[in-house]
Coordinates of C-alpha atoms in Angstrom, one line a residue:
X1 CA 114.9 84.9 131.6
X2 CA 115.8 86.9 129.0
X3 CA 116.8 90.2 130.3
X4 CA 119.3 88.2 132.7
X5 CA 120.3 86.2 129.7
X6 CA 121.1 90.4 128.2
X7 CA 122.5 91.8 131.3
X8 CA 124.9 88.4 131.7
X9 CA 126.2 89.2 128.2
X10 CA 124.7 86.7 126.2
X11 CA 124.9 87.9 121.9
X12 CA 121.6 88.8 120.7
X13 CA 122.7 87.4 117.7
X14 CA 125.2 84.8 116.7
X15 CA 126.1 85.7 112.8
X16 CA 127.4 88.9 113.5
X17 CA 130.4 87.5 111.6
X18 CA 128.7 86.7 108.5
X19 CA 129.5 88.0 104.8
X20 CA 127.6 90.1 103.0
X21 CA 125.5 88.4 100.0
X22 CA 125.0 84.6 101.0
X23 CA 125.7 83.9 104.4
X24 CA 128.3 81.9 105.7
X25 CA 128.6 79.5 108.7
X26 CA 126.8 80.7 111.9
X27 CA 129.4 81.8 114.5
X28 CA 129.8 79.9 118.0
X29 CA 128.2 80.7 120.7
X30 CA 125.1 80.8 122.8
X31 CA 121.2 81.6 121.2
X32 CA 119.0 84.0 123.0
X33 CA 116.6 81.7 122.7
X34 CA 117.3 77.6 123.7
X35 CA 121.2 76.9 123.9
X36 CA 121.9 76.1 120.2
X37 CA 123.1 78.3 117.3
X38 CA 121.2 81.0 116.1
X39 CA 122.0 81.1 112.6
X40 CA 123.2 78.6 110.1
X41 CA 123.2 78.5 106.2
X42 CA 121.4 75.6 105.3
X43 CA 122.2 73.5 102.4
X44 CA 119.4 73.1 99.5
X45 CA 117.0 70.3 99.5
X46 CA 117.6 67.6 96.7
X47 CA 115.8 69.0 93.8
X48 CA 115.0 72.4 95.2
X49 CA 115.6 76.0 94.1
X50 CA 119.3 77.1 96.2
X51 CA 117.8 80.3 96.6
X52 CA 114.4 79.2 99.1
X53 CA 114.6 75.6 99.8
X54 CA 117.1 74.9 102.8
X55 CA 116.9 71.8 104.9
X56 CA 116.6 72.0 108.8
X57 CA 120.0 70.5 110.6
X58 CA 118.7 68.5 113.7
X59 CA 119.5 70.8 116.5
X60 CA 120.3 73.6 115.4
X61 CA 118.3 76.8 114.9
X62 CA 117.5 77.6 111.0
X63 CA 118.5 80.5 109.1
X64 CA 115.6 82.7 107.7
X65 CA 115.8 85.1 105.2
X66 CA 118.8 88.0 105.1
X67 CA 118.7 91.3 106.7
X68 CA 118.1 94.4 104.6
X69 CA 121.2 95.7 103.6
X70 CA 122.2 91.7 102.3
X71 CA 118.8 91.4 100.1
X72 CA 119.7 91.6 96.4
X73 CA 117.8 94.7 94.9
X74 CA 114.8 93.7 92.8
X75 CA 115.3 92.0 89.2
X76 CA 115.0 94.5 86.3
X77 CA 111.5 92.7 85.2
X78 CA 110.2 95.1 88.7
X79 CA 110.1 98.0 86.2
X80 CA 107.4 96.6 84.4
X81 CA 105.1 96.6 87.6
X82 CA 102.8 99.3 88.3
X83 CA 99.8 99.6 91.2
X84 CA 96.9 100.3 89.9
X85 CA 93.8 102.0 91.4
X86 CA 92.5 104.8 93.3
X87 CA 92.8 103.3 97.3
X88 CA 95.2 105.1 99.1
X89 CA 95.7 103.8 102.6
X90 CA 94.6 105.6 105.8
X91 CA 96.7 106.9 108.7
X92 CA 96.9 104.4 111.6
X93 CA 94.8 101.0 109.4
X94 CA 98.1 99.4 108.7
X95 CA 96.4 98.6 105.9
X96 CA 95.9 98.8 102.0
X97 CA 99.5 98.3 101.3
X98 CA 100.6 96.5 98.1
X99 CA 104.3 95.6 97.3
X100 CA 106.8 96.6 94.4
X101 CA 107.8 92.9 94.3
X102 CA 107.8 92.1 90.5
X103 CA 107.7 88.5 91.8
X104 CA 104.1 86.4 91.7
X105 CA 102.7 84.9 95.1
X106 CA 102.8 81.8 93.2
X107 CA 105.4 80.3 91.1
X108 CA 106.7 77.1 89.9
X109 CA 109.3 77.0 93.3
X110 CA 106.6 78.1 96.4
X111 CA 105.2 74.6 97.1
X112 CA 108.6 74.0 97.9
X113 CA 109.8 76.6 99.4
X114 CA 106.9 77.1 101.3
X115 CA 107.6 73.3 102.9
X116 CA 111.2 73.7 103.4
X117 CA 110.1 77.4 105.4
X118 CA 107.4 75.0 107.8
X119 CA 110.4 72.9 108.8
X120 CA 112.6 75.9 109.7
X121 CA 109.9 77.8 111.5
X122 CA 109.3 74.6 113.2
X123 CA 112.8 74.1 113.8
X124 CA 112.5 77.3 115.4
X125 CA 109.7 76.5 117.8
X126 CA 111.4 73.9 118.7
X127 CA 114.3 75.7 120.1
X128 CA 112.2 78.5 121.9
X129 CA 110.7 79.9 119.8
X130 CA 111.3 84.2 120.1
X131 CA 110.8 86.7 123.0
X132 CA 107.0 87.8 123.0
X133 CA 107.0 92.0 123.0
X134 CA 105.0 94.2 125.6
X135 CA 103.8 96.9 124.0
X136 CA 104.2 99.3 121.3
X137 CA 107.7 101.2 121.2
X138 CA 108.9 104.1 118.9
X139 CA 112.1 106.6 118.7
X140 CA 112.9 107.0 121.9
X141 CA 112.1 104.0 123.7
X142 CA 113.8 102.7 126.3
X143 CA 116.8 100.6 125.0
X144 CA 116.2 97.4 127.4
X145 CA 113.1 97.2 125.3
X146 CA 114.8 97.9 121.9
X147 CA 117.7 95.2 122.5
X148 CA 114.3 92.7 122.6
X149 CA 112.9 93.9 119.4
X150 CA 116.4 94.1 118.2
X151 CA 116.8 90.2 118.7
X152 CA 113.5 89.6 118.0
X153 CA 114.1 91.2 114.6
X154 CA 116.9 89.0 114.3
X155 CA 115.2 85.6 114.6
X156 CA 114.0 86.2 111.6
X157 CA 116.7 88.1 109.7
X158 CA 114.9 91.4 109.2
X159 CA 117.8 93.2 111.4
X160 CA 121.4 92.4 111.0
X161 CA 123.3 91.6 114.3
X162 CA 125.1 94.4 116.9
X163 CA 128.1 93.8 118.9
X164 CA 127.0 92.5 122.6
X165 CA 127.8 95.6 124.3
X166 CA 126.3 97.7 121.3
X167 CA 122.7 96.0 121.6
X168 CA 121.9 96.1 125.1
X169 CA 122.5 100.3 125.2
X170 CA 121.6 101.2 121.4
X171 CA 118.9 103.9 121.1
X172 CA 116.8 103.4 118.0
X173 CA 118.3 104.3 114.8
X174 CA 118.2 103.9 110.8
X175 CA 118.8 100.3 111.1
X176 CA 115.7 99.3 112.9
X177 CA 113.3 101.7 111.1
X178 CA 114.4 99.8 108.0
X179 CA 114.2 96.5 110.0
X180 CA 110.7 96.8 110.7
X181 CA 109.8 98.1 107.6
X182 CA 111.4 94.8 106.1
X183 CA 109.3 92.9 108.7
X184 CA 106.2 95.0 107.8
X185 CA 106.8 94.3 103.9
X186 CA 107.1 90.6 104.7
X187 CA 103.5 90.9 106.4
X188 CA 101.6 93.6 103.6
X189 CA 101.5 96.0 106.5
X190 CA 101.6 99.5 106.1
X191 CA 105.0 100.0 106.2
X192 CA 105.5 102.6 109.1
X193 CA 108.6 101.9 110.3
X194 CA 107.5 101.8 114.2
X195 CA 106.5 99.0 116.3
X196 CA 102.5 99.7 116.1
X197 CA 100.0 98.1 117.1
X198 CA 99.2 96.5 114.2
X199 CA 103.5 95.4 113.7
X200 CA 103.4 94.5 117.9
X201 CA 100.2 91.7 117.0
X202 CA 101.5 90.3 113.9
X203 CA 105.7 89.9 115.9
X204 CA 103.6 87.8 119.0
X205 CA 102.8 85.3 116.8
X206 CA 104.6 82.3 117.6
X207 CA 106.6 80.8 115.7
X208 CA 105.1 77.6 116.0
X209 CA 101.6 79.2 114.6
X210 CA 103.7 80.6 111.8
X211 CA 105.1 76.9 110.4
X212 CA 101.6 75.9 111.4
X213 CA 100.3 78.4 108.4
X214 CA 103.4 77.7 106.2
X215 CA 102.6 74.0 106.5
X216 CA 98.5 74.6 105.6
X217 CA 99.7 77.0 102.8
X218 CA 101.8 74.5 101.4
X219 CA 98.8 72.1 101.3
X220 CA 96.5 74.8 99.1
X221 CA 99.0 75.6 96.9
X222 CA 98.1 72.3 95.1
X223 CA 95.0 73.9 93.5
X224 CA 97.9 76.7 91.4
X225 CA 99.9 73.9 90.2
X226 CA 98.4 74.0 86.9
X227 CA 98.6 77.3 86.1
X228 CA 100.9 78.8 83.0
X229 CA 104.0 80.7 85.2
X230 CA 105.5 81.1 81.8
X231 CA 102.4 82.9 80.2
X232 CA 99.3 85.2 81.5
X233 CA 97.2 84.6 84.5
X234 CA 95.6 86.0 87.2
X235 CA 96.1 85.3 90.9
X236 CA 94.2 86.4 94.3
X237 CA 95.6 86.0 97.2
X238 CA 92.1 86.2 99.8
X239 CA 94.2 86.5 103.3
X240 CA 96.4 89.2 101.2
X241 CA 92.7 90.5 100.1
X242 CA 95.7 91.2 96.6
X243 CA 94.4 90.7 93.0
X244 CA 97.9 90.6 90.5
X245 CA 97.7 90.2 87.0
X246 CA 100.8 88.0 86.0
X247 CA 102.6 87.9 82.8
X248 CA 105.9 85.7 81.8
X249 CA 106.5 85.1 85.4
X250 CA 106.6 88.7 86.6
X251 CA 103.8 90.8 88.0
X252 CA 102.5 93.6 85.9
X253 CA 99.9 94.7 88.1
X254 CA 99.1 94.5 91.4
X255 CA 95.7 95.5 92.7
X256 CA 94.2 96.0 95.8
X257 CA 90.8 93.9 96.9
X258 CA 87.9 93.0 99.1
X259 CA 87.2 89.5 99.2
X260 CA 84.4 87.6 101.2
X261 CA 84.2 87.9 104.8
X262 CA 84.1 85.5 107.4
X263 CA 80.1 84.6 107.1
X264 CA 80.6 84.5 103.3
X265 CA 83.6 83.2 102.7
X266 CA 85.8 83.5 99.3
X267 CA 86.7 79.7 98.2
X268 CA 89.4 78.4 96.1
X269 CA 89.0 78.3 92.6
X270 CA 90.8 77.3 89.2
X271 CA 89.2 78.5 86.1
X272 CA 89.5 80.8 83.3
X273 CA 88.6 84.8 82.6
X274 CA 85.9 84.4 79.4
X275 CA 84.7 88.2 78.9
X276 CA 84.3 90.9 80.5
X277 CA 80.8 92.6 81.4
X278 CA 80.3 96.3 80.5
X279 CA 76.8 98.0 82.7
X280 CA 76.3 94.7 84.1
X281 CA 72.6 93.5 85.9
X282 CA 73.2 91.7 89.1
X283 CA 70.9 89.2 90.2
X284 CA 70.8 89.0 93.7
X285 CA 71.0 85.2 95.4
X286 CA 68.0 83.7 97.5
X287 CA 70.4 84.3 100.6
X288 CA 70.5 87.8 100.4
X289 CA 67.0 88.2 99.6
X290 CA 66.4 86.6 102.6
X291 CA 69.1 88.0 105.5
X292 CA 69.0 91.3 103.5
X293 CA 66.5 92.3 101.4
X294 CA 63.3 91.6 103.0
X295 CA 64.5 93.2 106.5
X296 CA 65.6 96.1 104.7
X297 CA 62.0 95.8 102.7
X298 CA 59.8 95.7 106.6
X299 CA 62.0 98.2 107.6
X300 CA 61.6 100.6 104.3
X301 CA 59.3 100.0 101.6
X302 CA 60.6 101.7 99.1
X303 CA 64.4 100.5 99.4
X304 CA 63.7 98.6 96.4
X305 CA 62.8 101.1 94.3
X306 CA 65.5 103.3 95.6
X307 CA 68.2 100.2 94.9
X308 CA 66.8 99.9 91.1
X309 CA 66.0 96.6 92.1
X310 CA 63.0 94.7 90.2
X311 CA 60.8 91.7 91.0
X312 CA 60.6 89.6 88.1
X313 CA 58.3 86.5 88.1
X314 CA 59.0 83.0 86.6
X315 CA 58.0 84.7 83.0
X316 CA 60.4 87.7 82.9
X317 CA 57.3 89.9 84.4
X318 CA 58.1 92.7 86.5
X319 CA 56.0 92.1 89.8
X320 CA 54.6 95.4 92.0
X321 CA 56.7 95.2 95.4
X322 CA 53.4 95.7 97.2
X323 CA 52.0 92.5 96.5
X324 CA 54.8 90.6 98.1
X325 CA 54.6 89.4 102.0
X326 CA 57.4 91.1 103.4
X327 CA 56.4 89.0 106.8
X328 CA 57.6 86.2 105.2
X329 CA 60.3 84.6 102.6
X330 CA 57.8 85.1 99.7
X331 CA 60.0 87.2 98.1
X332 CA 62.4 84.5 97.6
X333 CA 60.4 82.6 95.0
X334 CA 61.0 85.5 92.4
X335 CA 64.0 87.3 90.5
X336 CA 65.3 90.3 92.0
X337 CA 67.5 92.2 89.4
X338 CA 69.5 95.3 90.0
X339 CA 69.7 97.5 86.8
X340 CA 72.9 98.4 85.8
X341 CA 74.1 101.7 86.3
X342 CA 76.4 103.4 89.4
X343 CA 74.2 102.0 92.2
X344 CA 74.6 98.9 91.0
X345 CA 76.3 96.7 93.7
X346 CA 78.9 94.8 90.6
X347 CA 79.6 98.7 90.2
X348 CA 80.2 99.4 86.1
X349 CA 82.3 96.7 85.2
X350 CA 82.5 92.2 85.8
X351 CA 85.0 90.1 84.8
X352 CA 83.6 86.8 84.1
X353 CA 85.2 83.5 85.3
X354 CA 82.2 80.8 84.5
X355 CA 82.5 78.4 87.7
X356 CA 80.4 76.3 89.6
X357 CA 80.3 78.8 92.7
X358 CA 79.3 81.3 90.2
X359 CA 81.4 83.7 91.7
X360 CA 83.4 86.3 89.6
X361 CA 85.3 89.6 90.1
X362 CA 83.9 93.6 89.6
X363 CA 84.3 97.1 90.3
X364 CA 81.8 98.1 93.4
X365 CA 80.5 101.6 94.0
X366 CA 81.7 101.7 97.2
X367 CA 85.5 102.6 96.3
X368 CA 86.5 104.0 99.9
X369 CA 86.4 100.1 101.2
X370 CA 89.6 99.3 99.4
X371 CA 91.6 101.9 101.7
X372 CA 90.9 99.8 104.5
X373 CA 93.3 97.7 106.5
X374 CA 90.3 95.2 107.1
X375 CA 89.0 94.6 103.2
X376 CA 87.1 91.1 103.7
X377 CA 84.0 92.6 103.7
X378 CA 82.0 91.1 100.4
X379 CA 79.4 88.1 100.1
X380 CA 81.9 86.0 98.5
X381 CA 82.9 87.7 95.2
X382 CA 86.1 89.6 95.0
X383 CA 86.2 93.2 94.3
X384 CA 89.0 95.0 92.4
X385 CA 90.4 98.5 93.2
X386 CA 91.7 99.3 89.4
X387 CA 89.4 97.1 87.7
X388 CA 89.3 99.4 84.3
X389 CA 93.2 98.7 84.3
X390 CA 92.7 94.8 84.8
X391 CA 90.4 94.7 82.0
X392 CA 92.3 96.9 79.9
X393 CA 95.0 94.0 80.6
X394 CA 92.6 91.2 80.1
X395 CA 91.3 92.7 76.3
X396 CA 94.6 92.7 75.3
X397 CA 94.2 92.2 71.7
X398 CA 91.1 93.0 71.8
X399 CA 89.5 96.3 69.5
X400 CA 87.4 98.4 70.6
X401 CA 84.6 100.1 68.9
X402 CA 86.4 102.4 66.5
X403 CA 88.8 99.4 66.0
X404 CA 91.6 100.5 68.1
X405 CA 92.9 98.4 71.0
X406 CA 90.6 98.8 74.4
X407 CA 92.5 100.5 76.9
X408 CA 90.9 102.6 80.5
X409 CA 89.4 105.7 78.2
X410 CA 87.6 103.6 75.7
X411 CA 86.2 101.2 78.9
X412 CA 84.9 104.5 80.5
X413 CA 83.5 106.2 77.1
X414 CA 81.4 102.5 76.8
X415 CA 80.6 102.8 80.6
X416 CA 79.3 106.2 80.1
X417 CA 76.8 104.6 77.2
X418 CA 74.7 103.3 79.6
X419 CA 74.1 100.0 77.4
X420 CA 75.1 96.8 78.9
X421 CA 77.4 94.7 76.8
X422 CA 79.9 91.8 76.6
X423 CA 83.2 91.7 75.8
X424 CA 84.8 88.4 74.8
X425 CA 88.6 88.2 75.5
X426 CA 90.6 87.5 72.3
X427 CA 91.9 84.0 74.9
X428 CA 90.6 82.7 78.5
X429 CA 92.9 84.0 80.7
X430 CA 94.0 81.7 83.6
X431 CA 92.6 82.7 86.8
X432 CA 93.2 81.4 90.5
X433 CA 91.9 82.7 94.1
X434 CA 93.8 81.1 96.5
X435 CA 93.9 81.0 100.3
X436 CA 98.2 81.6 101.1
X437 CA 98.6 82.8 104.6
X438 CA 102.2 81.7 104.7
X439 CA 104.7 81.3 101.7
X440 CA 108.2 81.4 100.6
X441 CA 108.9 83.4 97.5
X442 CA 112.1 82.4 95.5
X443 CA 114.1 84.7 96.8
X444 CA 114.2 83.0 100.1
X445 CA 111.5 85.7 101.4
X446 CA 109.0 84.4 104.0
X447 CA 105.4 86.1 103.5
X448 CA 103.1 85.5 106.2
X449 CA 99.0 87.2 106.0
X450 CA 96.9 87.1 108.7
X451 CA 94.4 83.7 108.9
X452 CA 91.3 85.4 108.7
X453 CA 89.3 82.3 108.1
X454 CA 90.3 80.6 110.7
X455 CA 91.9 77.6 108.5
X456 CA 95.0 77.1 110.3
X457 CA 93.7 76.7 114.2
X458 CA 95.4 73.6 115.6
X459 CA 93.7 70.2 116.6
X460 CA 91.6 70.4 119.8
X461 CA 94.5 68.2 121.2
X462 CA 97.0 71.1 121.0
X463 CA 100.0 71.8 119.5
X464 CA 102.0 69.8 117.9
X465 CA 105.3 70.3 116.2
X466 CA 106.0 70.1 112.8
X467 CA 109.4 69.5 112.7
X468 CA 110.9 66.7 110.9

């Protein structure tokens, strides 16, 4: 259907027309996908920022956000952001990337942005949806199956329009390289600027799964309403697997992460950054004494001892491992306690957030899982690639020892002491870890993340749309 729709001259796009900046009125003509305009400039919703909310117009097919070359660059508060930590992503993960967007995940205007993008996703779906792709396609591909990405590119504004006879014959070129980078941005892909494997999954999701995420998103967002977006506070995104540090509504810091995986999920949580944790114990949880320890304990006696993990009884007493009954879940009924140092699975530093999951975040000594494109890899807690910088950002205010403010040296120099100790922040820091698979930032930029949970699947009934 669609190459004839091509080869009969159909326009791939139906804003070629449109001014730079703020686009205008969508030209006439037919869509590529359903019979209705491509493109239209909605207007805002009541009450909504102009920039991200737009309404959908019944019938025709919503304008998402602009192509590359219309985006206005970054505000002058993105000079202030840095990415912190030592991951460096590998070739071919399509992973480990973190954005130069000075803008939060969260801000006083995604709820509704993030609703207004359901209904033009939806809107979308509605009409057709976009062209599903066959496989992946670099410099050099055929130009039949460039004029497909080309227009599937364009559903979604990453790549500005071509003349008719232009797109059906165009070899790849500068414009769809930066195109797909956009796309890949969008995503927190690697941003490769070829149609990979990775970029070829995340374009054949439908758009109806898409405003099915924007519309769950929108639903969590509820537990970041509280939060100060005029002062300090923390954010982590666990589909983004992002940590940023947030200050005066621009992001300072972004870090990368590993949050929980599928069997031990990360939750949401509100709550507030008390102190930070210098050497710190860790105390492992009846669940992982049980699934991990004791098989690791029949298979290896001494993998205790070679963790610096102790049995403590109900007293404080530390217990010989070879009067425990490995056979069964004896071991359970005692304290295990890691001592602190660079086995230790916290790694040398925890930042604590007192909540009733008693979950927090901390270094690890396992720094090469932060590279990885698939980072959701921890029991639940959420690891920081950077952490020394974080809490360096945290103390703020803070002295140190010789009375001078804490900063990355002075957190090493009490690191390298060996002694655990506690750091109180000088004020509890707002922190939130929330699950966003889909949102609108405020610059009318549509994020999506892959759902790793699970959390968006649709009704055993099937699909239904979410169009108003």
């Amino acid at each position: 259907m669609l190459i004839g729709l091509l080869a009969a001259g159909v326009s791939i796009s139906s804003w070629a027309d449109a001014p730079k900046g703020r686009v205008g009125a969508a030209t006439s003509g037919p869509s590529p996908v359903g019979q209705t305009p491509a493109a239209l400039v909605q207007q805002p919703l009541p009450g909504a920022p102009a920039d991200c909310a737009k309404s959908v117009v019944p019938g025709v097919m919503a304008r998402l956000t602009a192509p590359p070359d219309q985006k206005q660059p970054p505000t002058a508060s993105g000079a202030r952001l840095s990415k912190r930590g030592g991951g460096k992503a590998k070739d071919d993960t399509g992973g480990a990337a973190l954005s130069d967007d000075p803008s939060p995940t969260v801000a006083p205007e995604t709820l509704s942005c993030t609703k207004a993008a359901a209904q033009r996703y939806a809107d979308i779906a509605d009409h057709g949806g976009w062209p599903p792709l066959a496989k992946p396609l670099k410099q050099g591909a055929n130009p039949g199956d460039l004029a497909i990405l080309r227009e599937r590119l364009g559903i979604e504004a990453d790549l500005g329009p071509l003349p008719n006879e232009t797109a059906r014959s165009a070899r790849w070129d500068d414009a769809l390289t930066k195109a797909l980078k956009h796309y890949q941005a969008r995503l927190g892909l690697r941003q490769t600027g070829i149609l990979d494997a990775t970029t070829l999954r995340a374009l054949n999701v439908s758009a109806a799964d898409r405003a099915r995420e924007l519309q769950q998103s929108a639903q969590r967002l509820a537990v970041a309403q509280t939060l100060p977006f005029d002062k300090r506070f923390v954010l982590v995104n666990i589909p983004g697997a992002a940590v940023e540090a947030v200050d005066g509504g621009s992001v300072v810091h972004r870090y990368t992460a590993v949050v929980g995986g599928n069997d031990h999920r990360s939750p949401q949580i509100l709550a507030k950054i008390t102190d930070i944790i210098v050497n710190p114990t860790w105390t492992l949880p009846a669940s992982i004494i049980k699934n991990e320890i004791i098989p690791k304990m029949v298979k290896n006696p001494r993998y205790l001892s070679r963790m610096n993990i102790r049995i403590l009884d109900g007293r404080g007493r530390e217990v010989n491992p070879r009067r425990i009954d490995w056979s069964s879940n004896e071991a359970t009924e005692y304290t295990l306690r890691q001592d602190a140092g660079r086995k230790n699975s916290l790694g040398t530093l925890k930042i604590n957030m007192p909540n009733k999951e008693a979950l927090y975040m901390h270094d690890t000594p396992t720094k090469s899982s932060f590279a990885q494109d698939y980072r959701f890899l921890s029991h639940g807690c959420v690891r920081v690639d950077g952490v020394y910088d974080l809490a360096t950002w945290l103390l703020d205010g803070v002295k140190g020892p010789d009375g001078d403010p804490w900063d990355v040296t002075a957190i090493k120099d009490a690191v390298k002491g060996d002694e655990t100790q506690t750091i109180k922040l000088k004020q509890a820091v707002p922190v939130a870890w929330i699950y966003l698979d889909g949102w609108e930032s405020s610059d009318g930029t549509v994020h999506f993340r892959e759902d790793i949970y699970g959390l968006d699947q649709p009704p055993a009934g099937g699909p239904v749309s979410l169009a108003k």
